[in-house]
Coordinates of C-alpha atoms in Angstrom, one line a residue:
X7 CA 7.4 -5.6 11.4
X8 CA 4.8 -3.7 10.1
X9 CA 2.6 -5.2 7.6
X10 CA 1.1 -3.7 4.6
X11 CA -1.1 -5.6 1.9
X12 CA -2.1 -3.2 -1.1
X13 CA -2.6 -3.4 -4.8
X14 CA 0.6 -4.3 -6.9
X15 CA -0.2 -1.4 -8.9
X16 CA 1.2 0.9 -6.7
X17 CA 4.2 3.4 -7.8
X18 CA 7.5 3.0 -6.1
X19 CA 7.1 6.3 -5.0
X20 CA 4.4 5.8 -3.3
X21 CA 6.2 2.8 -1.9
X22 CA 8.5 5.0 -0.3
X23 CA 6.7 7.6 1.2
X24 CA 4.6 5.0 2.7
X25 CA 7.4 3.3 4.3
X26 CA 9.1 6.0 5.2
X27 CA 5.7 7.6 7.0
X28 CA 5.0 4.5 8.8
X29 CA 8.7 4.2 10.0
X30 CA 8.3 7.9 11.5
X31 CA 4.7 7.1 13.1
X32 CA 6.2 4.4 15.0
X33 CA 9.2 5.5 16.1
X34 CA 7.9 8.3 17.6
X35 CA 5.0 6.5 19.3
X36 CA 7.2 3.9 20.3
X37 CA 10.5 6.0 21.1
X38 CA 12.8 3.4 19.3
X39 CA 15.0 4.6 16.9
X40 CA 13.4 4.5 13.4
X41 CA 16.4 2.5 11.8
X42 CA 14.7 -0.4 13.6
X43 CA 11.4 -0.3 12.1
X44 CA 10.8 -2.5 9.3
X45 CA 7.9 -2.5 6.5
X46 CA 7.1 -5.5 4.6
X47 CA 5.1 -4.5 1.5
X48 CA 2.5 -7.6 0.5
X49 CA 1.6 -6.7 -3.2
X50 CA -2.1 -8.5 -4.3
X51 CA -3.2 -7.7 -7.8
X52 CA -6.6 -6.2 -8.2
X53 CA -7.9 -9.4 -10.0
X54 CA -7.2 -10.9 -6.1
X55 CA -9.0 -8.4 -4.0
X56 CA -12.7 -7.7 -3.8
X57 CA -14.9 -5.2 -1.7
X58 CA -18.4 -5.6 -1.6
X59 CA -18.3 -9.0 -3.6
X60 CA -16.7 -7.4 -6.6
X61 CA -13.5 -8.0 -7.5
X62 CA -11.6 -4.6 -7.9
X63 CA -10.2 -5.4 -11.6
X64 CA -14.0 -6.1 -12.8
X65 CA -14.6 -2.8 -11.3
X66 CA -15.9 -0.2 -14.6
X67 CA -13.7 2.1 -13.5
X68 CA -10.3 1.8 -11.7
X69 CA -10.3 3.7 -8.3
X70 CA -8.6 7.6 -8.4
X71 CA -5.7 6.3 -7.1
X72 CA -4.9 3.7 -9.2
X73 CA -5.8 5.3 -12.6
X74 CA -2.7 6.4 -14.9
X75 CA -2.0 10.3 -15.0

């Protein structure tokens, strides 16, 4: 099991592509069929996560990749 902690904000999309790379990277390092690989997705909201000693949702502006399009 592979183990991904990120921001709750993220898309399902993104979700999905994610798992889907991950589950390709390590089957073909590994050589075991990528049916087999499993991704469990650990969603922590911003107001739970700090870098630098700031939590991310106090942050001015939201980083690129979580900002609405």
């Amino acid at each position: 099991i592979v183990t991904v902690h990120w921001f709750s904000e993220r898309t399902h999309e993104m979700r999905a592509e994610v798992a889907d790379g991950i589950a390709d990277v390590i089957s073909k390092a590994t050589k075991a069929p990528k049916d087999i690989v499993r991704v469990l997705f650990i969603d922590v909201p911003t107001s739970h996560w700090s870098k630098g000693g700031q939590l991310v949702s106090d942050y001015k502006e939201p980083p690129k990749y979580l900002q609405k399009e």
